[in-house]
Amino acid sequence: MRVLLIEDSARLRDLLCEAIRDEGWKIDAFGTAQEGRLALREGEYDLLLLDLGLPDEDGIDVLKSLRAAGMQTPVLLLTARGAIDERIVGLDAGADDYLAKPFHNGELVARIRAIMRRAPLTSMPVLEYAAIQFDVASRQVMCAGTEIALAPSEKGLLELLMRNGGKVVAKSRIEHTFSEFGAERSSNAVELAISRLRKKLEGHETYSSIETIRGVGYMMREVRD
Ligand code: CA
Protein backbone atom coordinates (compact mmCIF):
# COMPACT_ATOMS: atom_id res chain seq x y z
CA MET A 1 0.00 0.00 0.00
CA ARG A 2 1.18 3.49 -0.85
CA VAL A 3 0.25 6.51 1.20
CA LEU A 4 0.64 10.18 0.32
CA LEU A 5 0.99 12.60 3.23
CA ILE A 6 0.54 16.35 2.89
CA GLU A 7 1.43 17.98 6.21
CA ASP A 8 3.46 21.14 6.79
CA SER A 9 4.80 20.27 10.25
CA ALA A 10 8.13 18.55 9.66
CA ARG A 11 8.01 16.96 13.10
CA LEU A 12 4.58 15.45 12.51
CA ARG A 13 5.62 14.39 9.00
CA ASP A 14 8.53 12.43 10.44
CA LEU A 15 6.37 10.79 13.10
CA LEU A 16 3.70 9.83 10.59
CA CYS A 17 6.23 8.48 8.11
CA GLU A 18 7.73 6.31 10.81
CA ALA A 19 4.34 4.99 11.94
CA ILE A 20 3.31 4.17 8.37
CA ARG A 21 6.61 2.51 7.51
CA ASP A 22 6.41 0.45 10.69
CA GLU A 23 3.27 -1.09 9.20
CA GLY A 24 5.21 -2.07 6.10
CA TRP A 25 3.42 0.53 3.98
CA LYS A 26 5.10 2.98 1.65
CA ILE A 27 4.74 6.71 2.16
CA ASP A 28 5.67 9.87 0.30
CA ALA A 29 5.43 13.06 2.32
CA PHE A 30 5.23 16.71 1.30
CA GLY A 31 4.84 19.96 3.18
CA THR A 32 2.75 21.96 0.74
CA ALA A 33 -0.48 21.48 -1.21
CA GLN A 34 1.35 22.29 -4.41
CA GLU A 35 3.91 19.50 -3.98
CA GLY A 36 1.17 17.11 -2.89
CA ARG A 37 -0.96 17.84 -5.94
CA LEU A 38 2.03 17.23 -8.18
CA ALA A 39 2.75 13.90 -6.48
CA LEU A 40 -0.89 12.85 -6.93
CA ARG A 41 -0.69 13.60 -10.64
CA GLU A 42 2.48 11.60 -11.07
CA GLY A 43 1.95 8.63 -8.79
CA GLU A 44 -0.73 6.20 -7.74
CA TYR A 45 -1.71 6.25 -4.09
CA ASP A 46 -4.06 4.12 -2.04
CA LEU A 47 -4.63 6.73 0.62
CA LEU A 48 -4.18 10.45 1.09
CA LEU A 49 -3.40 11.78 4.58
CA LEU A 50 -4.25 15.44 4.35
CA ASP A 51 -3.59 18.18 6.88
CA LEU A 52 -6.19 20.94 6.70
CA GLY A 53 -3.94 23.80 7.75
CA LEU A 54 -1.40 24.05 4.95
CA PRO A 55 0.73 27.12 4.25
CA ASP A 56 -0.17 27.55 0.59
CA GLU A 57 -3.77 26.36 0.36
CA ASP A 58 -6.67 25.39 2.58
CA GLY A 59 -6.85 21.60 2.91
CA ILE A 60 -10.62 21.63 2.37
CA ASP A 61 -10.16 23.42 -0.95
CA VAL A 62 -7.51 20.89 -1.94
CA LEU A 63 -9.88 18.03 -1.11
CA LYS A 64 -12.84 19.63 -2.90
CA SER A 65 -10.89 20.20 -6.07
CA LEU A 66 -9.42 16.69 -6.06
CA ARG A 67 -12.88 15.14 -5.64
CA ALA A 68 -14.30 17.48 -8.31
CA ALA A 69 -11.56 16.23 -10.64
CA GLY A 70 -12.72 12.66 -10.03
CA MET A 71 -10.10 11.46 -7.59
CA GLN A 72 -11.39 8.28 -5.88
CA THR A 73 -8.48 7.79 -3.50
CA PRO A 74 -9.63 7.54 0.14
CA VAL A 75 -8.75 10.60 2.22
CA LEU A 76 -8.06 10.75 5.95
CA LEU A 77 -8.00 14.32 7.25
CA LEU A 78 -5.69 15.50 9.99
CA THR A 79 -7.62 18.18 11.86
CA ALA A 80 -6.98 20.46 14.78
CA ARG A 81 -8.27 19.36 18.14
CA GLY A 82 -11.81 20.49 18.86
CA ALA A 83 -12.44 21.89 15.41
CA ILE A 84 -15.84 20.22 14.97
CA ASP A 85 -16.95 22.46 12.10
CA GLU A 86 -13.78 21.67 10.21
CA ARG A 87 -14.50 17.95 10.44
CA ILE A 88 -18.07 18.26 9.24
CA VAL A 89 -16.99 20.41 6.33
CA GLY A 90 -14.20 17.93 5.60
CA LEU A 91 -16.49 14.92 5.54
CA ASP A 92 -18.97 16.83 3.35
CA ALA A 93 -16.13 17.70 1.00
CA GLY A 94 -15.42 14.01 0.43
CA ALA A 95 -13.09 12.88 3.19
CA ASP A 96 -13.49 9.28 4.35
CA ASP A 97 -12.57 9.99 7.94
CA TYR A 98 -10.66 12.43 10.12
CA LEU A 99 -8.21 12.23 12.94
CA ALA A 100 -7.89 15.01 15.52
CA LYS A 101 -4.40 16.08 16.56
CA PRO A 102 -2.71 15.03 18.71
CA PHE A 103 -3.36 11.39 18.01
CA HIS A 104 -1.87 8.09 18.96
CA ASN A 105 -0.06 6.14 16.23
CA GLY A 106 -2.19 3.12 17.06
CA GLU A 107 -5.33 5.08 16.33
CA LEU A 108 -3.91 6.39 13.06
CA VAL A 109 -3.12 2.87 11.90
CA ALA A 110 -6.52 1.55 13.00
CA ARG A 111 -8.32 4.34 11.11
CA ILE A 112 -6.27 3.65 8.00
CA ARG A 113 -7.05 -0.06 8.18
CA ALA A 114 -10.76 0.70 8.57
CA ILE A 115 -10.73 2.96 5.51
CA MET A 116 -8.80 0.43 3.44
CA ARG A 117 -11.23 -2.32 4.32
CA ARG A 118 -13.97 -0.22 2.76
CA ALA A 119 -12.01 0.92 -0.29
CA PRO A 120 -10.29 -1.16 -2.93
CA LEU A 121 -6.64 -0.38 -3.48
CA THR A 122 -6.28 1.75 -6.57
CA SER A 123 -2.58 1.46 -7.21
CA MET A 124 -2.83 -2.22 -8.08
CA PRO A 125 -6.17 -3.12 -9.71
CA VAL A 126 -4.76 -6.51 -10.64
CA LEU A 127 -2.42 -8.10 -8.13
CA GLU A 128 0.24 -10.35 -9.56
CA TYR A 129 2.35 -12.69 -7.51
CA ALA A 130 3.82 -16.13 -8.12
CA ALA A 131 2.07 -16.38 -11.52
CA ILE A 132 -1.34 -15.69 -9.95
CA GLN A 133 -3.41 -12.73 -11.18
CA PHE A 134 -6.00 -11.38 -8.77
CA ASP A 135 -8.41 -8.79 -10.14
CA VAL A 136 -9.28 -6.81 -7.05
CA ALA A 137 -12.42 -5.25 -8.54
CA SER A 138 -14.01 -8.33 -10.13
CA ARG A 139 -12.56 -10.74 -7.52
CA GLN A 140 -11.48 -13.07 -10.32
CA VAL A 141 -8.36 -15.14 -9.71
CA MET A 142 -6.46 -16.45 -12.71
CA CYS A 143 -3.40 -18.54 -13.43
CA ALA A 144 -2.04 -19.20 -16.92
CA GLY A 145 -5.35 -18.13 -18.48
CA THR A 146 -7.47 -20.41 -16.28
CA GLU A 147 -9.68 -19.27 -13.46
CA ILE A 148 -8.90 -20.60 -10.01
CA ALA A 149 -12.25 -21.29 -8.33
CA LEU A 150 -12.18 -20.09 -4.74
CA ALA A 151 -14.76 -19.28 -2.07
CA PRO A 152 -15.04 -15.56 -1.15
CA SER A 153 -13.28 -16.08 2.19
CA GLU A 154 -10.45 -17.96 0.46
CA LYS A 155 -10.12 -15.07 -1.98
CA GLY A 156 -9.87 -12.72 0.98
CA LEU A 157 -7.06 -14.80 2.43
CA LEU A 158 -5.29 -15.08 -0.89
CA GLU A 159 -5.52 -11.33 -1.47
CA LEU A 160 -4.00 -10.63 1.93
CA LEU A 161 -1.18 -13.11 1.35
CA MET A 162 -0.50 -11.85 -2.16
CA ARG A 163 -0.39 -8.22 -1.05
CA ASN A 164 2.19 -9.28 1.49
CA GLY A 165 4.02 -11.69 -0.78
CA GLY A 166 7.39 -12.68 0.68
CA LYS A 167 6.43 -11.29 4.08
CA VAL A 168 4.94 -12.96 7.12
CA VAL A 169 1.31 -12.08 7.81
CA ALA A 170 0.36 -12.37 11.46
CA LYS A 171 -2.20 -15.01 12.29
CA SER A 172 -4.39 -12.46 14.10
CA ARG A 173 -4.58 -10.35 10.96
CA ILE A 174 -5.53 -13.37 8.88
CA GLU A 175 -8.21 -14.31 11.40
CA HIS A 176 -9.56 -10.78 11.22
CA THR A 177 -9.73 -10.79 7.42
CA PHE A 178 -11.28 -14.23 7.46
CA SER A 179 -14.01 -13.18 9.90
CA GLU A 180 -14.96 -10.28 7.64
CA PHE A 181 -16.29 -12.85 5.23
CA GLY A 182 -18.67 -14.15 7.85
CA ALA A 183 -16.42 -17.07 8.61
CA GLU A 184 -15.67 -18.29 12.10
CA ARG A 185 -12.89 -16.30 13.72
CA SER A 186 -10.65 -18.98 15.14
CA SER A 187 -7.16 -20.15 14.41
CA ASN A 188 -8.49 -23.61 13.61
CA ALA A 189 -10.87 -22.22 10.97
CA VAL A 190 -8.00 -20.25 9.46
CA GLU A 191 -5.76 -23.32 9.38
CA LEU A 192 -8.43 -25.29 7.56
CA ALA A 193 -8.99 -22.46 5.08
CA ILE A 194 -5.26 -22.17 4.42
CA SER A 195 -5.01 -25.89 3.72
CA ARG A 196 -8.01 -25.69 1.35
CA LEU A 197 -6.39 -22.73 -0.38
CA ARG A 198 -3.10 -24.61 -0.74
CA LYS A 199 -4.88 -27.58 -2.31
CA LYS A 200 -6.77 -25.41 -4.77
CA LEU A 201 -3.63 -23.56 -5.80
CA GLU A 202 -1.76 -26.84 -6.23
CA GLY A 203 -4.16 -27.73 -9.02
CA HIS A 204 -2.74 -24.84 -11.07
CA GLU A 205 0.63 -23.87 -12.48
CA THR A 206 1.36 -21.20 -9.90
CA TYR A 207 4.77 -20.57 -8.37
CA SER A 208 3.23 -20.00 -4.98
CA SER A 209 3.89 -21.65 -1.70
CA ILE A 210 2.02 -20.79 1.49
CA GLU A 211 4.29 -21.47 4.40
CA THR A 212 3.29 -21.81 8.02
CA ILE A 213 5.50 -19.70 10.25
CA ARG A 214 5.00 -21.50 13.52
CA GLY A 215 3.50 -19.35 16.25
CA VAL A 216 3.51 -16.25 14.03
CA GLY A 217 1.40 -16.63 10.94
CA TYR A 218 1.69 -17.45 7.27
CA MET A 219 3.79 -16.31 4.38
CA MET A 220 3.23 -16.65 0.67
CA ARG A 221 6.40 -17.08 -1.28
CA GLU A 222 7.24 -17.29 -4.93
CA VAL A 223 8.97 -20.58 -5.62
CA ARG A 224 10.53 -21.16 -9.04
CA ASP A 225 12.54 -24.31 -9.47
CA1 CA B 1 -0.68 22.34 9.46
Short mmCIF file of N, CA and C in Angstrom, two decimals, residues 20-116:
data_model
loop_
_atom_site.label_atom_id
_atom_site.label_comp_id
_atom_site.label_asym_id
_atom_site.label_seq_id
_atom_site.Cartn_x
_atom_site.Cartn_y
_atom_site.Cartn_z
N ILE A 20 3.80 4.84 9.59
CA ILE A 20 3.31 4.17 8.37
C ILE A 20 4.31 3.11 7.92
N ARG A 21 5.59 3.47 7.95
CA ARG A 21 6.61 2.51 7.51
C ARG A 21 6.69 1.31 8.45
N ASP A 22 6.42 1.55 9.72
CA ASP A 22 6.41 0.45 10.69
C ASP A 22 5.36 -0.60 10.32
N GLU A 23 4.32 -0.16 9.61
CA GLU A 23 3.27 -1.09 9.20
C GLU A 23 3.65 -1.82 7.91
N GLY A 24 4.79 -1.46 7.35
CA GLY A 24 5.21 -2.07 6.10
C GLY A 24 4.60 -1.38 4.89
N TRP A 25 4.00 -0.21 5.09
CA TRP A 25 3.42 0.53 3.98
C TRP A 25 4.44 1.54 3.46
N LYS A 26 4.22 1.97 2.22
CA LYS A 26 5.10 2.98 1.65
C LYS A 26 4.46 4.35 1.83
N ILE A 27 5.30 5.36 2.00
CA ILE A 27 4.74 6.71 2.16
C ILE A 27 5.63 7.74 1.50
N ASP A 28 4.99 8.69 0.81
CA ASP A 28 5.67 9.87 0.30
C ASP A 28 5.08 11.04 1.06
N ALA A 29 5.92 11.96 1.51
CA ALA A 29 5.43 13.06 2.32
C ALA A 29 5.88 14.40 1.77
N PHE A 30 4.94 15.36 1.78
CA PHE A 30 5.23 16.71 1.30
C PHE A 30 4.65 17.73 2.25
N GLY A 31 5.24 18.93 2.25
CA GLY A 31 4.84 19.96 3.18
C GLY A 31 3.90 21.00 2.62
N THR A 32 3.65 20.96 1.32
CA THR A 32 2.75 21.96 0.74
C THR A 32 1.71 21.30 -0.16
N ALA A 33 0.59 21.99 -0.34
CA ALA A 33 -0.48 21.48 -1.21
C ALA A 33 0.04 21.35 -2.64
N GLN A 34 0.85 22.30 -3.03
CA GLN A 34 1.35 22.29 -4.41
C GLN A 34 2.17 21.03 -4.71
N GLU A 35 3.09 20.71 -3.80
CA GLU A 35 3.91 19.50 -3.98
C GLU A 35 3.04 18.24 -3.93
N GLY A 36 2.06 18.26 -3.03
CA GLY A 36 1.17 17.11 -2.89
C GLY A 36 0.35 16.87 -4.14
N ARG A 37 -0.17 17.95 -4.70
CA ARG A 37 -0.96 17.84 -5.94
C ARG A 37 -0.11 17.26 -7.07
N LEU A 38 1.12 17.71 -7.14
CA LEU A 38 2.03 17.23 -8.18
C LEU A 38 2.28 15.72 -8.01
N ALA A 39 2.50 15.32 -6.76
CA ALA A 39 2.75 13.90 -6.48
C ALA A 39 1.54 13.05 -6.87
N LEU A 40 0.34 13.59 -6.60
CA LEU A 40 -0.89 12.85 -6.93
C LEU A 40 -1.06 12.70 -8.44
N ARG A 41 -0.59 13.68 -9.17
CA ARG A 41 -0.69 13.60 -10.64
C ARG A 41 0.29 12.57 -11.19
N GLU A 42 1.42 12.45 -10.52
CA GLU A 42 2.48 11.60 -11.07
C GLU A 42 2.48 10.18 -10.54
N GLY A 43 1.90 9.97 -9.38
CA GLY A 43 1.95 8.63 -8.79
C GLY A 43 0.57 8.11 -8.45
N GLU A 44 0.52 6.83 -8.14
CA GLU A 44 -0.73 6.20 -7.74
C GLU A 44 -0.67 5.96 -6.24
N TYR A 45 -1.68 6.42 -5.54
CA TYR A 45 -1.71 6.25 -4.09
C TYR A 45 -3.00 5.56 -3.66
N ASP A 46 -2.90 4.83 -2.57
CA ASP A 46 -4.06 4.12 -2.04
C ASP A 46 -4.76 4.93 -0.98
N LEU A 47 -4.05 5.92 -0.45
CA LEU A 47 -4.63 6.73 0.62
C LEU A 47 -3.94 8.08 0.67
N LEU A 48 -4.74 9.12 0.91
CA LEU A 48 -4.18 10.45 1.09
C LEU A 48 -4.41 10.88 2.54
N LEU A 49 -3.32 11.21 3.23
CA LEU A 49 -3.40 11.78 4.58
C LEU A 49 -3.22 13.27 4.40
N LEU A 50 -4.26 14.02 4.69
CA LEU A 50 -4.25 15.44 4.35
C LEU A 50 -4.46 16.32 5.57
N ASP A 51 -3.49 17.18 5.82
CA ASP A 51 -3.59 18.18 6.88
C ASP A 51 -4.46 19.32 6.34
N LEU A 52 -5.31 19.87 7.20
CA LEU A 52 -6.19 20.94 6.70
C LEU A 52 -5.52 22.30 6.73
N GLY A 53 -4.59 22.50 7.66
CA GLY A 53 -3.94 23.80 7.75
C GLY A 53 -2.59 23.80 7.04
N LEU A 54 -2.64 24.05 5.74
CA LEU A 54 -1.40 24.05 4.95
C LEU A 54 -1.01 25.49 4.63
N PRO A 55 0.28 25.74 4.43
CA PRO A 55 0.73 27.12 4.25
C PRO A 55 0.25 27.75 2.94
N ASP A 56 0.12 26.95 1.90
CA ASP A 56 -0.17 27.55 0.59
C ASP A 56 -1.62 27.41 0.13
N GLU A 57 -2.39 26.55 0.81
CA GLU A 57 -3.77 26.36 0.36
C GLU A 57 -4.55 25.71 1.50
N ASP A 58 -5.83 26.01 1.57
CA ASP A 58 -6.67 25.39 2.58
C ASP A 58 -6.90 23.93 2.20
N GLY A 59 -6.70 23.02 3.18
CA GLY A 59 -6.85 21.60 2.91
C GLY A 59 -8.22 21.23 2.36
N ILE A 60 -9.25 21.91 2.85
CA ILE A 60 -10.62 21.63 2.37
C ILE A 60 -10.73 21.95 0.88
N ASP A 61 -10.12 23.06 0.47
CA ASP A 61 -10.16 23.42 -0.95
C ASP A 61 -9.40 22.40 -1.79
N VAL A 62 -8.29 21.91 -1.24
CA VAL A 62 -7.51 20.89 -1.94
C VAL A 62 -8.39 19.66 -2.15
N LEU A 63 -9.03 19.22 -1.05
CA LEU A 63 -9.88 18.03 -1.11
C LEU A 63 -11.03 18.22 -2.09
N LYS A 64 -11.70 19.37 -2.00
CA LYS A 64 -12.84 19.63 -2.90
C LYS A 64 -12.42 19.56 -4.35
N SER A 65 -11.29 20.18 -4.66
CA SER A 65 -10.89 20.20 -6.07
C SER A 65 -10.45 18.82 -6.55
N LEU A 66 -9.83 18.04 -5.66
CA LEU A 66 -9.42 16.69 -6.06
C LEU A 66 -10.65 15.82 -6.32
N ARG A 67 -11.65 15.92 -5.45
CA ARG A 67 -12.88 15.14 -5.64
C ARG A 67 -13.61 15.62 -6.90
N ALA A 68 -13.63 16.94 -7.12
CA ALA A 68 -14.30 17.48 -8.31
C ALA A 68 -13.63 16.98 -9.58
N ALA A 69 -12.31 16.72 -9.48
CA ALA A 69 -11.56 16.23 -10.64
C ALA A 69 -11.68 14.71 -10.78
N GLY A 70 -12.47 14.10 -9.90
CA GLY A 70 -12.72 12.66 -10.03
C GLY A 70 -11.80 11.76 -9.25
N MET A 71 -10.99 12.32 -8.37
CA MET A 71 -10.10 11.46 -7.59
C MET A 71 -10.90 10.58 -6.63
N GLN A 72 -10.64 9.25 -6.70
CA GLN A 72 -11.39 8.28 -5.88
C GLN A 72 -10.62 7.86 -4.65
N THR A 73 -9.34 8.22 -4.60
CA THR A 73 -8.48 7.79 -3.50
C THR A 73 -9.08 8.15 -2.13
N PRO A 74 -9.13 7.21 -1.20
CA PRO A 74 -9.63 7.54 0.14
C PRO A 74 -8.78 8.63 0.80
N VAL A 75 -9.45 9.48 1.57
CA VAL A 75 -8.75 10.60 2.22
C VAL A 75 -9.03 10.57 3.73
N LEU A 76 -7.95 10.62 4.49
CA LEU A 76 -8.06 10.75 5.95
C LEU A 76 -7.53 12.13 6.31
N LEU A 77 -8.40 12.95 6.91
CA LEU A 77 -8.00 14.32 7.25
C LEU A 77 -7.33 14.37 8.61
N LEU A 78 -6.33 15.23 8.71
CA LEU A 78 -5.69 15.50 9.99
C LEU A 78 -6.20 16.87 10.43
N THR A 79 -7.00 16.92 11.47
CA THR A 79 -7.62 18.18 11.86
C THR A 79 -7.13 18.64 13.22
N ALA A 80 -7.37 19.91 13.48
CA ALA A 80 -6.98 20.46 14.78
C ALA A 80 -7.94 19.96 15.83
N ARG A 81 -7.45 19.85 17.04
CA ARG A 81 -8.27 19.36 18.14
C ARG A 81 -9.46 20.30 18.37
N GLY A 82 -10.63 19.70 18.52
CA GLY A 82 -11.81 20.49 18.86
C GLY A 82 -12.47 21.22 17.71
N ALA A 83 -11.87 21.15 16.54
CA ALA A 83 -12.44 21.89 15.41
C ALA A 83 -13.56 21.08 14.75
N ILE A 84 -14.72 21.05 15.43
CA ILE A 84 -15.84 20.22 14.97
C ILE A 84 -16.32 20.65 13.58
N ASP A 85 -16.45 21.96 13.38
CA ASP A 85 -16.95 22.46 12.10
C ASP A 85 -16.08 21.99 10.95
N GLU A 86 -14.76 22.05 11.21
CA GLU A 86 -13.78 21.67 10.21
C GLU A 86 -14.00 20.21 9.77
N ARG A 87 -14.31 19.38 10.75
CA ARG A 87 -14.50 17.95 10.44
C ARG A 87 -15.74 17.72 9.62
N ILE A 88 -16.82 18.43 9.99
CA ILE A 88 -18.07 18.26 9.24
C ILE A 88 -17.87 18.73 7.80
N VAL A 89 -17.25 19.88 7.66
CA VAL A 89 -16.99 20.41 6.33
C VAL A 89 -16.11 19.44 5.55
N GLY A 90 -15.12 18.87 6.24
CA GLY A 90 -14.20 17.93 5.60
C GLY A 90 -14.91 16.69 5.10
N LEU A 91 -15.76 16.13 5.95
CA LEU A 91 -16.49 14.92 5.54
C LEU A 91 -17.44 15.24 4.39
N ASP A 92 -18.08 16.42 4.45
CA ASP A 92 -18.97 16.83 3.35
C ASP A 92 -18.19 17.04 2.06
N ALA A 93 -16.94 17.43 2.20
CA ALA A 93 -16.13 17.70 1.00
C ALA A 93 -15.56 16.41 0.39
N GLY A 94 -15.83 15.28 1.04
CA GLY A 94 -15.42 14.01 0.43
C GLY A 94 -14.33 13.26 1.16
N ALA A 95 -14.07 13.64 2.42
CA ALA A 95 -13.09 12.88 3.19
C ALA A 95 -13.76 11.58 3.67
N ASP A 96 -12.96 10.56 3.87
CA ASP A 96 -13.49 9.28 4.35
C ASP A 96 -13.52 9.22 5.87
N ASP A 97 -12.62 9.96 6.48
CA ASP A 97 -12.57 9.99 7.94
C ASP A 97 -11.64 11.13 8.34
N TYR A 98 -11.59 11.41 9.65
CA TYR A 98 -10.66 12.43 10.12
C TYR A 98 -10.03 11.94 11.41
N LEU A 99 -8.92 12.56 11.72
CA LEU A 99 -8.21 12.23 12.94
C LEU A 99 -7.81 13.56 13.58
N ALA A 100 -8.20 13.76 14.84
CA ALA A 100 -7.89 15.01 15.52
C ALA A 100 -6.50 14.93 16.15
N LYS A 101 -5.73 16.00 15.95
CA LYS A 101 -4.40 16.08 16.56
C LYS A 101 -4.54 16.53 18.02
N PRO A 102 -3.74 16.06 18.93
CA PRO A 102 -2.71 15.03 18.71
C PRO A 102 -3.35 13.64 18.75
N PHE A 103 -2.78 12.72 18.00
CA PHE A 103 -3.36 11.39 18.01
C PHE A 103 -2.28 10.35 18.30
N HIS A 104 -2.75 9.20 18.65
CA HIS A 104 -1.87 8.09 18.96
C HIS A 104 -1.61 7.34 17.66
N ASN A 105 -0.38 6.88 17.46
CA ASN A 105 -0.06 6.14 16.23
C ASN A 105 -0.98 4.93 16.03
N GLY A 106 -1.32 4.29 17.15
CA GLY A 106 -2.19 3.12 17.06
C GLY A 106 -3.54 3.47 16.48
N GLU A 107 -4.02 4.66 16.86
CA GLU A 107 -5.33 5.08 16.33
C GLU A 107 -5.22 5.41 14.85
N LEU A 108 -4.13 6.07 14.48
CA LEU A 108 -3.91 6.39 13.06
C LEU A 108 -3.96 5.12 12.23
N VAL A 109 -3.21 4.12 12.65
CA VAL A 109 -3.12 2.87 11.90
C VAL A 109 -4.48 2.17 11.84
N ALA A 110 -5.20 2.19 12.97
CA ALA A 110 -6.52 1.55 13.00
C ALA A 110 -7.48 2.25 12.05
N ARG A 111 -7.44 3.59 12.02
CA ARG A 111 -8.32 4.34 11.11
C ARG A 111 -7.99 4.02 9.65
N ILE A 112 -6.69 3.94 9.37
CA ILE A 112 -6.27 3.65 8.00
C ILE A 112 -6.77 2.25 7.60
N ARG A 113 -6.59 1.30 8.49
CA ARG A 113 -7.05 -0.06 8.18
C ARG A 113 -8.55 -0.08 7.91
N ALA A 114 -9.30 0.67 8.74
CA ALA A 114 -10.76 0.70 8.57
C ALA A 114 -11.12 1.28 7.21
N ILE A 115 -10.44 2.34 6.82
CA ILE A 115 -10.73 2.96 5.51
C ILE A 115 -10.39 1.97 4.39
N MET A 116 -9.24 1.32 4.51
CA MET A 116 -8.80 0.43 3.44
C MET A 116 -9.67 -0.82 3.33
#
